[in-house]
Amino acid sequence: MNEWESARERFLEDCRDAVRISRENLRRLMEDNKDTEYGRRHGFAAIRDAEEYQRQVPLSDYRDYEEEVARMEQGEERVLTAYEVKHYIMTSGSTGRQKRIPLTKEALGRCISPIYYAAYACIPGMDAGKYLHLSVFRMEPPVPERDTILSAAYFRELYDRESFQLEERYLGGTRLLFSKGMGDVPYGKLWVMLSSPEMAGIQAFFLYDILLFFRYFEENWRRVLEDITYRRIPREAPLSDSVREALLALPVPQEGWLERVERECAAGFAGILGRLWPGVKFVSGVGGSTFAAQEPMLRAYLGEVPVHYFTYAASECMMAITMRLESKENVLMPRSGFYEFIPYEKEGDGRPRTIEELETGEYYEIVVTNFSGLYRYRLNDVVRVTGFCGQAPVFEVCFRKNQAINIAGEKTDLQTISRAVELLARECRVHVLEYSVYDEKELLPGRYQCFVETEEGLDGLDCGGILDRILMEQNEDYRDLRGLGLIGEPCVRRVEKGTHPECRRRFLAGQSQLKPLQYLTDQRLIAFMKERIC
């Protein structure tokens, strides 16, 4: 077997023994961390099983760790974890404030091989060919970086372990995969792709990134193709000398290739990936329910090329992998932590379940205890169990609790939306009676569509621009993604007075509790709002 197949077999062995491994994870976490400040506070030394753990250790969220993480960053040891912290993962919390999540060498070591090898073992011939990765990890090895993002930490670990052979596996090599000097990432990646008739697949962390790349490809292919043909890079392009040299050093494609690219692109972009690269095996990235509306747009570019949905991961923990092409089902990685599942809005017992207690078809909120110092941490993600791989649960990620919009990873919650509308009303000097919002993913890039009922008219007011500025102030991730062009400017539409009450009466009268219509996902409700725009 090759390294991918071997990793898959090892992973399947873990899945067959997932219950024992889960219990062993908890036992080891209690033993190794019993003398940390957190472990002493919660009596880790006396905990022998999951029931005792649930009794003695409370459910938590990031607010429960902020002070301890800050102390750890100042050099204090054995506060939350006894394991060596390799990175602090930077992310914005659900209210927009930045979170810093410790990531230990122990945690990385438990997930790195399953995610890199076992997840891709479903792709025939994965051990042959070179792949295009659409990300650039803004670090320059061998200089270590303590503060980073999860994807960069993951690929830095691959780089540090030379056995993963990134230089041989990725088009452009590590010089273009790791760089702080590629200010125009789509330009650089398109140069690499159009210079590589041998490309075997495309990887990104999100399928949304691949869709935006193909849109860039469609709009800019003539310019980039001409630059490749004449071996020139515009002086104004925000690329460092090192990146320019690396692009110009790529092999000149075989005779006739660039002419073929020009003919195929000029003929249209339907199925362009399969037409130009008939040997490409897959595209890979996280998709799921939040990408459903945009997926047909991506499929139009791919032709018959299959999609691999890759993994389920968060800054707090890398948790599951997808083991079949075209499947959105995730298989929990048994060695990555200790997991509990809270039944979601189910009458009766809300006691957190362990993996052996899960029921197929049920919805659960996932709770993780990881190897980086988070204990019974509520991720606020709701999953639906679809079956089991051995003893390991298989599930689909359905939605995020209390999460309003997540077009491109900005994760703006209802509290932030509510505050933003409040500030909008104050600045525009109008009285907002009710409002609702939905993520308009039919457009590219997607944008926030906000319906408001106001006493006053909105004529002459740039409500979309004002809301955009407020959201950028409220949510750093939103601001960054807007700057990258991954989210469009929001649109604010005034609807007739009484629209929201009428909508509830028409469509939600059968519910036992009518909540405010703040985040719309039901297409019937969205269509009704659009009909009442005034």
Coordinates of C-alpha atoms in Angstrom, one line a residue:
M1 CA 0.0 0.0 0.0
N2 CA 1.1 3.6 -0.6
E3 CA 1.2 6.1 2.3
W4 CA -2.3 7.3 1.7
E5 CA -3.8 3.8 1.8
S6 CA -1.7 2.9 4.8
A7 CA -3.0 6.0 6.7
R8 CA -6.5 5.1 5.7
E9 CA -6.2 1.6 7.1
R10 CA -4.7 2.9 10.4
F11 CA -7.5 5.4 10.6
L12 CA -10.2 2.7 10.0
E13 CA -8.6 0.6 12.8
D14 CA -9.0 3.6 15.1
C15 CA -12.6 4.0 14.1
R16 CA -13.3 0.3 14.9
D17 CA -12.0 0.9 18.4
A18 CA -13.2 4.5 18.8
V19 CA -15.0 4.0 22.1
R20 CA -11.9 2.7 23.9
I21 CA -9.8 5.4 22.3
S22 CA -12.2 8.1 23.4
R23 CA -12.1 6.8 27.0
E24 CA -8.3 6.6 26.8
N25 CA -8.1 10.2 25.5
L26 CA -10.1 11.4 28.6
R27 CA -8.0 9.3 31.0
R28 CA -4.7 10.6 29.5
L29 CA -6.0 14.2 29.5
M30 CA -6.9 13.9 33.2
E31 CA -3.6 12.3 34.1
D32 CA -1.3 14.6 32.1
N33 CA -3.1 17.8 33.2
K34 CA -3.9 17.0 36.8
D35 CA -1.2 19.3 38.1
T36 CA -2.1 22.3 35.9
E37 CA -4.0 25.2 37.5
Y38 CA -7.2 24.2 35.7
G39 CA -6.7 20.5 36.5
R40 CA -6.3 21.2 40.2
R41 CA -9.3 23.6 40.3
H42 CA -11.6 20.9 38.8
G43 CA -10.1 17.8 40.5
F44 CA -8.7 16.0 37.5
A45 CA -6.7 13.6 39.7
A46 CA -9.9 12.1 41.0
I47 CA -11.8 11.7 37.7
R48 CA -12.0 8.1 36.5
D49 CA -14.7 8.2 33.8
A50 CA -16.9 10.4 31.7
E51 CA -19.7 10.6 34.2
E52 CA -17.3 12.0 36.9
Y53 CA -15.8 14.3 34.3
Q54 CA -19.3 15.7 33.4
R55 CA -20.1 16.2 37.1
Q56 CA -16.9 18.0 38.1
V57 CA -16.1 20.0 35.0
P58 CA -18.5 22.6 33.7
L59 CA -19.4 23.3 30.0
S60 CA -17.4 26.3 28.8
D61 CA -16.8 28.8 26.1
Y62 CA -14.0 31.2 25.2
R63 CA -14.9 33.7 27.9
D64 CA -13.9 31.0 30.5
Y65 CA -10.3 30.9 29.1
E66 CA -9.5 34.5 28.2
E67 CA -7.5 35.4 31.3
E68 CA -5.6 32.1 31.4
V69 CA -4.7 32.3 27.8
A70 CA -3.4 35.8 28.3
R71 CA -1.2 34.6 31.1
M72 CA 0.1 31.7 29.1
E73 CA 1.1 34.1 26.4
Q74 CA 3.1 36.0 29.0
G75 CA 5.1 32.9 29.7
E76 CA 3.2 31.2 32.5
E77 CA 3.3 27.4 32.3
R78 CA 0.9 24.6 33.4
V79 CA -2.1 27.0 33.5
L80 CA -4.5 25.2 31.1
T81 CA -2.3 22.4 29.7
A82 CA 0.9 20.6 30.5
Y83 CA 1.6 20.1 26.7
E84 CA 4.0 22.4 24.9
V85 CA 2.2 25.2 23.1
K86 CA 3.5 25.6 19.5
H87 CA 1.1 28.3 18.2
Y88 CA -1.6 30.7 19.3
I89 CA -4.4 30.5 16.7
M90 CA -5.9 33.9 16.0
T91 CA -9.6 34.1 15.2
S92 CA -12.5 36.4 15.8
G93 CA -15.2 35.3 18.3
S94 CA -18.9 35.3 17.5
T95 CA -19.2 38.9 18.7
G96 CA -16.3 40.1 16.7
R97 CA -13.6 40.3 19.4
Q98 CA -10.5 38.4 18.6
K99 CA -9.9 35.0 20.2
R100 CA -6.5 33.4 20.7
I101 CA -6.6 29.6 21.0
P102 CA -3.5 27.7 22.1
L103 CA -2.4 24.9 19.8
T104 CA 0.0 22.3 21.2
K105 CA 2.4 20.0 19.5
E106 CA 0.4 17.1 21.0
A107 CA -2.8 18.2 19.3
L108 CA -1.1 18.7 16.0
G109 CA 0.6 15.3 16.2
R110 CA -2.8 13.6 16.6
C111 CA -4.5 15.0 13.6
I112 CA -1.8 15.8 11.0
S113 CA -1.5 12.4 9.3
P114 CA -5.3 11.6 9.1
I115 CA -6.1 15.0 7.6
Y116 CA -3.2 14.9 5.1
Y117 CA -3.3 11.2 4.1
A118 CA -6.4 9.3 5.2
A119 CA -8.7 12.1 4.1
Y120 CA -7.3 12.0 0.5
A121 CA -7.0 8.2 0.3
C122 CA -10.4 8.1 -1.5
I123 CA -8.8 9.8 -4.6
P124 CA -7.4 7.2 -7.0
G125 CA -3.8 7.9 -7.8
M126 CA -3.3 10.5 -5.1
D127 CA 0.3 9.5 -4.8
A128 CA 1.1 10.6 -8.3
G129 CA 1.0 14.1 -9.7
K130 CA 1.3 17.7 -8.4
Y131 CA -1.5 19.8 -7.0
L132 CA -2.3 23.5 -6.9
H133 CA -3.1 24.9 -3.5
L134 CA -4.9 28.2 -3.7
S135 CA -3.7 29.5 -0.4
V136 CA -0.5 31.3 0.5
F137 CA 0.7 30.8 4.0
R138 CA 2.2 34.1 5.0
M139 CA 5.3 32.9 6.8
E140 CA 8.8 32.4 5.6
P141 CA 10.3 29.2 7.0
P142 CA 12.5 28.4 8.8
V143 CA 11.5 31.3 11.0
P144 CA 8.9 30.0 13.5
E145 CA 5.7 32.0 14.0
R146 CA 3.9 31.7 17.3
D147 CA 0.8 33.8 16.3
T148 CA -0.9 32.5 13.2
I149 CA -4.1 31.0 11.8
L150 CA -5.0 27.3 11.8
S151 CA -4.4 26.6 8.2
A152 CA -0.9 28.1 8.3
A153 CA -0.1 26.2 11.5
Y154 CA -1.2 23.0 9.9
F155 CA 0.9 23.5 6.8
R156 CA 3.9 24.7 8.8
E157 CA 3.8 21.4 10.6
L158 CA 3.8 19.6 7.3
Y159 CA 6.8 21.8 6.2
D160 CA 8.6 21.0 9.5
R161 CA 8.1 17.3 8.9
E162 CA 10.1 16.8 5.7
S163 CA 8.5 13.4 5.2
F164 CA 5.4 15.1 3.8
Q165 CA 7.5 16.4 0.8
L166 CA 5.6 19.6 0.1
E167 CA 8.1 20.7 -2.4
E168 CA 7.4 17.7 -4.6
R169 CA 3.7 17.6 -4.1
Y170 CA 2.6 21.3 -4.8
L171 CA 3.0 23.2 -8.0
G172 CA 5.3 26.2 -7.4
G173 CA 6.9 24.4 -4.4
T174 CA 7.3 25.8 -1.0
R175 CA 8.7 29.1 -2.3
L176 CA 5.2 30.1 -3.6
L177 CA 3.3 28.2 -0.9
F178 CA 5.0 30.1 2.0
S179 CA 5.5 33.7 1.3
K180 CA 4.7 37.2 2.7
G181 CA 5.4 38.7 -0.6
M182 CA 2.4 37.6 -2.7
G183 CA 0.1 40.6 -2.4
D184 CA -2.0 39.5 -5.4
V185 CA -2.7 35.8 -4.6
P186 CA -5.2 35.1 -7.5
Y187 CA -2.7 36.5 -10.1
G188 CA 0.1 34.4 -8.7
K189 CA -2.0 31.2 -8.5
L190 CA -3.4 31.7 -12.0
W191 CA 0.1 32.1 -13.3
V192 CA 1.1 28.8 -11.7
M193 CA -2.0 27.0 -13.0
L194 CA -1.8 28.2 -16.6
S195 CA 1.9 27.2 -16.6
S196 CA 1.1 23.7 -15.5
P197 CA -0.6 21.4 -18.0
E198 CA 0.3 18.5 -15.7
M199 CA -1.9 19.8 -12.8
A200 CA -3.6 16.8 -11.1
G201 CA -5.9 18.6 -8.7
I202 CA -6.9 21.8 -6.8
Q203 CA -7.0 22.2 -3.1
A204 CA -8.2 25.1 -0.9
F205 CA -9.5 25.3 2.6
F206 CA -12.9 26.4 1.4
L207 CA -14.8 25.6 -1.8
Y208 CA -15.8 29.2 -1.8
D209 CA -12.2 30.1 -2.4
I210 CA -12.1 27.9 -5.5
L211 CA -15.3 29.5 -6.8
L212 CA -13.8 33.0 -6.5
F213 CA -10.6 31.8 -8.1
F214 CA -12.5 30.5 -11.1
R215 CA -14.4 33.8 -11.4
Y216 CA -11.0 35.6 -11.4
F217 CA -9.8 33.1 -14.0
E218 CA -12.7 33.9 -16.2
E219 CA -12.3 37.7 -15.9
N220 CA -8.5 37.8 -16.1
W221 CA -7.2 34.9 -18.2
R222 CA -6.2 37.0 -21.2
R223 CA -4.0 39.4 -19.2
V224 CA -2.3 36.6 -17.2
L225 CA -1.9 34.4 -20.3
E226 CA -0.2 37.3 -22.2
D227 CA 2.1 37.9 -19.2
I228 CA 3.1 34.2 -19.2
T229 CA 3.7 34.2 -23.0
Y230 CA 6.0 37.2 -22.9
R231 CA 7.5 36.2 -19.5
R232 CA 6.7 39.6 -17.9
I233 CA 5.0 40.6 -14.7
P234 CA 3.5 44.1 -14.4
R235 CA 5.6 46.5 -12.3
E236 CA 2.6 47.6 -10.4
A237 CA 1.6 44.0 -9.4
P238 CA 2.0 43.7 -5.5
L239 CA 4.5 40.9 -5.7
S240 CA 7.9 40.8 -4.0
D241 CA 11.1 40.2 -6.0
S242 CA 11.2 36.7 -4.6
V243 CA 7.7 35.9 -5.8
R244 CA 8.4 37.4 -9.2
E245 CA 11.6 35.3 -9.5
A246 CA 9.7 32.2 -8.5
L247 CA 6.9 32.7 -11.0
L248 CA 9.4 33.5 -13.9
A249 CA 11.4 30.4 -12.9
L250 CA 8.5 28.1 -13.5
P251 CA 9.0 25.8 -16.5
V252 CA 7.9 27.1 -19.8
P253 CA 4.9 25.0 -20.9
Q254 CA 5.3 22.6 -23.8
E255 CA 4.7 24.0 -27.3
G256 CA 1.1 24.5 -28.1
W257 CA -0.2 24.5 -24.5
L258 CA -0.7 28.3 -24.2
E259 CA -2.4 28.3 -27.6
R260 CA -4.8 25.6 -26.4
V261 CA -5.5 27.6 -23.3
E262 CA -6.4 30.6 -25.4
R263 CA -8.7 28.5 -27.6
E264 CA -10.6 26.8 -24.8
C265 CA -11.0 30.0 -22.7
A266 CA -12.3 31.9 -25.7
A267 CA -14.8 29.2 -26.3
G268 CA -16.4 29.7 -22.9
F269 CA -15.9 28.6 -19.3
A270 CA -18.5 25.9 -19.0
G271 CA -16.6 22.8 -17.8
I272 CA -13.2 24.7 -18.3
L273 CA -11.3 22.7 -15.7
G274 CA -12.1 19.3 -17.2
R275 CA -11.6 20.5 -20.7
L276 CA -8.2 22.0 -20.2
W277 CA -6.9 19.5 -17.6
P278 CA -8.7 16.2 -18.5
G279 CA -6.3 14.3 -16.1
V280 CA -7.3 16.4 -13.0
K281 CA -8.6 14.1 -10.3
F282 CA -10.5 16.4 -7.9
V283 CA -11.0 19.8 -6.3
S284 CA -11.0 19.8 -2.5
G285 CA -12.2 22.2 0.2
V286 CA -14.7 22.6 3.0
G287 CA -18.2 23.2 1.8
G288 CA -21.3 21.9 3.5
S289 CA -24.6 23.6 4.1
T290 CA -23.3 27.2 4.0
F291 CA -22.0 26.7 0.4
A292 CA -25.2 25.0 -1.0
A293 CA -26.5 28.1 -2.8
Q294 CA -23.2 28.7 -4.6
E295 CA -22.1 25.2 -5.4
P296 CA -23.9 25.1 -8.8
M297 CA -21.8 28.1 -9.9
L298 CA -18.6 26.1 -9.0
R299 CA -19.9 22.9 -10.7
A300 CA -20.4 24.9 -13.9
Y301 CA -16.6 25.5 -14.0
L302 CA -15.6 21.9 -13.0
G303 CA -17.5 19.8 -15.6
E304 CA -17.2 16.2 -14.5
V305 CA -14.4 16.8 -12.0
P306 CA -15.5 15.4 -8.6
V307 CA -15.5 17.4 -5.3
H308 CA -13.8 16.3 -2.1
Y309 CA -15.3 18.1 1.0
F310 CA -12.0 17.5 2.9
T311 CA -12.5 18.0 6.6
Y312 CA -14.4 19.5 9.5
A313 CA -12.1 21.7 11.6
A314 CA -12.3 24.8 13.8
S315 CA -9.6 26.9 15.4
E316 CA -10.3 25.0 18.6
C317 CA -9.8 21.5 17.2
M318 CA -9.4 19.5 14.0
M319 CA -12.2 17.0 14.4
A320 CA -13.2 14.9 11.4
I321 CA -12.4 14.0 7.8
T322 CA -14.4 13.2 4.7
M323 CA -13.5 9.8 3.3
R324 CA -15.5 9.6 0.1
L325 CA -15.5 11.9 -3.0
E326 CA -18.8 13.8 -3.4
S327 CA -19.8 13.0 0.2
K328 CA -20.5 15.7 2.8
E329 CA -20.4 13.2 5.7
N330 CA -17.6 13.6 8.2
V331 CA -16.0 10.8 10.2
L332 CA -14.9 11.8 13.7
M333 CA -11.1 11.4 14.2
P334 CA -11.0 9.2 17.4
R335 CA -7.6 10.4 18.6
S336 CA -8.1 14.2 18.2
G337 CA -10.0 14.7 21.6
F338 CA -12.8 13.6 23.9
Y339 CA -16.2 14.5 22.5
E340 CA -19.7 15.0 23.9
F341 CA -22.9 15.7 22.0
I342 CA -25.8 17.7 23.5
P343 CA -29.2 16.7 22.0
Y344 CA -30.4 19.8 20.1
E345 CA -33.9 21.1 21.1
K346 CA -35.1 17.6 22.0
E347 CA -37.7 17.2 24.6
G348 CA -36.7 15.5 27.8
D349 CA -33.1 14.7 28.7
G350 CA -30.6 17.2 27.6
R351 CA -27.7 15.3 29.2
P352 CA -24.6 15.3 26.9
R353 CA -24.0 12.0 25.2
T354 CA -20.7 10.3 24.5
I355 CA -20.0 8.7 21.1
E356 CA -21.4 5.3 22.0
E357 CA -24.8 6.8 23.0
L358 CA -25.5 8.7 19.7
E359 CA -28.5 7.9 17.6
T360 CA -28.6 8.0 13.8
G361 CA -30.7 10.8 12.4
E362 CA -30.6 13.0 15.6
Y363 CA -29.2 16.5 15.9
Y364 CA -26.5 17.3 18.4
E365 CA -24.5 20.3 19.5
I366 CA -20.9 19.2 19.6
V367 CA -18.7 19.7 22.7
V368 CA -14.9 19.1 22.5
T369 CA -12.2 18.5 25.1
N370 CA -9.0 18.9 23.1
F371 CA -5.3 18.4 23.7
S372 CA -4.6 22.1 23.8
G373 CA -6.2 23.1 27.0
L374 CA -9.9 23.5 26.3
Y375 CA -12.3 21.4 28.4
R376 CA -15.9 20.7 27.6
Y377 CA -15.8 23.6 25.1
R378 CA -19.0 24.4 23.3
L379 CA -18.3 25.0 19.6
N380 CA -22.0 26.0 18.9
D381 CA -22.0 23.8 15.8
V382 CA -25.0 21.5 15.3
V383 CA -24.5 18.2 13.5
R384 CA -26.8 15.4 12.4
V385 CA -25.5 11.9 12.9
T386 CA -25.9 9.9 9.7
G387 CA -24.3 6.6 10.8
F388 CA -21.1 5.1 12.1
C389 CA -17.7 4.1 10.7
G390 CA -16.9 1.2 13.0
Q391 CA -17.7 2.9 16.3
A392 CA -16.8 6.5 15.2
P393 CA -19.9 8.7 14.5
V394 CA -20.4 9.9 10.9
F395 CA -22.2 13.3 10.7
E396 CA -23.1 16.3 8.5
V397 CA -22.5 19.8 9.9
C398 CA -25.9 21.5 9.7
F399 CA -25.6 25.0 11.1
R400 CA -24.0 27.1 13.8
K401 CA -26.0 27.9 16.9
N402 CA -26.7 31.6 17.4
Q403 CA -24.9 32.3 14.1
A404 CA -26.5 34.7 11.6
I405 CA -24.3 34.9 8.6
N406 CA -21.1 33.1 7.5
I407 CA -20.6 33.8 3.8
A408 CA -16.8 33.5 3.8
G409 CA -15.7 32.7 7.3
E410 CA -16.7 36.0 9.0
K411 CA -19.1 34.4 11.5
T412 CA -21.4 37.3 12.3
D413 CA -23.9 36.5 15.0
L414 CA -27.3 37.9 15.7
Q415 CA -26.1 40.0 18.6
T416 CA -23.6 41.8 16.3
I417 CA -26.3 42.2 13.6
S418 CA -28.7 43.7 16.1
R419 CA -26.1 46.1 17.3
A420 CA -25.2 47.1 13.8
V421 CA -28.9 47.8 12.9
E422 CA -29.2 49.8 16.0
L423 CA -26.2 52.0 15.1
L424 CA -27.6 52.3 11.5
A425 CA -30.9 53.6 12.8
R426 CA -29.2 56.1 15.1
E427 CA -26.9 57.4 12.4
C428 CA -29.6 57.6 9.8
R429 CA -32.0 59.1 12.4
V430 CA -34.8 56.6 11.6
H431 CA -36.8 54.3 13.8
V432 CA -36.4 50.7 12.9
L433 CA -39.5 48.8 14.0
E434 CA -38.4 45.3 12.9
Y435 CA -35.6 43.9 10.7
S436 CA -34.4 40.7 9.2
V437 CA -31.4 39.7 7.3
Y438 CA -30.2 36.9 5.0
D439 CA -27.0 35.9 3.2
E440 CA -27.6 36.6 -0.5
K441 CA -25.4 33.9 -1.9
E442 CA -26.9 34.0 -5.4
L443 CA -24.5 36.9 -6.1
L444 CA -20.7 36.5 -6.3
P445 CA -19.3 37.6 -4.0
G446 CA -22.2 37.1 -1.6
R447 CA -23.6 39.9 0.5
Y448 CA -25.9 40.7 3.4
Q449 CA -29.4 41.7 2.4
C450 CA -31.2 43.5 5.2
F451 CA -35.0 44.2 5.3
V452 CA -36.1 47.0 7.6
E453 CA -39.5 48.4 8.6
T454 CA -39.1 52.1 9.5
E455 CA -41.4 54.9 10.4
E456 CA -39.4 57.2 8.0
G457 CA -38.3 56.8 4.4
L458 CA -34.7 55.9 3.4
D459 CA -34.5 58.0 0.3
G460 CA -31.2 59.8 -0.1
L461 CA -29.5 57.6 2.6
D462 CA -26.6 55.3 1.8
C463 CA -27.8 52.7 4.2
G464 CA -25.8 49.9 2.6
G465 CA -22.6 51.8 2.8
I466 CA -23.3 52.9 6.4
L467 CA -24.1 49.3 7.5
D468 CA -21.0 48.1 5.8
R469 CA -18.8 50.5 7.7
I470 CA -20.5 49.6 11.0
L471 CA -20.1 45.8 10.4
M472 CA -16.4 46.3 9.6
E473 CA -16.1 48.1 13.0
Q474 CA -18.0 45.4 14.8
N475 CA -16.3 42.3 13.2
E476 CA -12.7 42.2 12.3
D477 CA -13.1 39.1 10.1
Y478 CA -15.9 40.8 8.1
R479 CA -13.6 43.8 7.6
D480 CA -10.7 41.6 6.4
L481 CA -12.9 39.6 4.0
R482 CA -14.5 42.7 2.6
G483 CA -11.0 44.1 1.9
L484 CA -10.2 40.9 0.0
G485 CA -13.3 41.2 -2.0
L486 CA -14.8 37.9 -0.6
I487 CA -18.0 39.7 0.6
G488 CA -19.9 42.3 -1.3
E489 CA -21.3 45.6 0.2
P490 CA -24.6 44.9 2.0
C491 CA -28.0 46.0 0.7
V492 CA -30.6 47.6 2.9
R493 CA -34.2 47.5 1.7
R494 CA -37.2 49.1 3.3
V495 CA -40.3 46.9 3.4
E496 CA -43.9 47.9 4.0
K497 CA -45.0 48.4 7.6
G498 CA -46.4 45.3 9.1
T499 CA -44.4 43.0 6.8
H500 CA -42.7 41.0 9.6
P501 CA -45.9 40.4 11.7
E502 CA -47.7 39.3 8.5
C503 CA -44.9 37.0 7.6
R504 CA -45.0 35.3 11.0
R505 CA -48.8 35.0 10.7
R506 CA -48.7 33.4 7.3
F507 CA -45.8 31.1 7.6
L508 CA -45.1 30.5 11.3
A509 CA -48.5 30.4 12.9
G510 CA -48.2 26.7 13.8
Q511 CA -45.2 27.2 16.0
S512 CA -45.5 27.1 19.7
Q513 CA -43.3 30.2 20.1
L514 CA -42.9 32.9 17.5
K515 CA -39.5 34.4 17.7
P516 CA -38.4 37.6 15.9
L517 CA -37.6 37.1 12.3
Q518 CA -34.0 38.2 12.4
Y519 CA -32.1 35.6 10.3
L520 CA -33.9 34.2 7.3
T521 CA -33.1 30.9 5.7
D522 CA -36.5 29.8 4.5
Q523 CA -36.9 30.8 0.8
R524 CA -40.6 31.4 1.2
L525 CA -40.0 34.0 3.9
I526 CA -37.2 35.6 1.8
A527 CA -39.5 35.8 -1.3
F528 CA -42.3 37.3 0.8
M529 CA -39.9 40.0 2.1
K530 CA -38.9 40.8 -1.5
E531 CA -42.5 41.2 -2.5
R532 CA -43.0 43.8 0.2
I533 CA -40.1 46.1 -0.7
C534 CA -41.3 49.7 -1.0

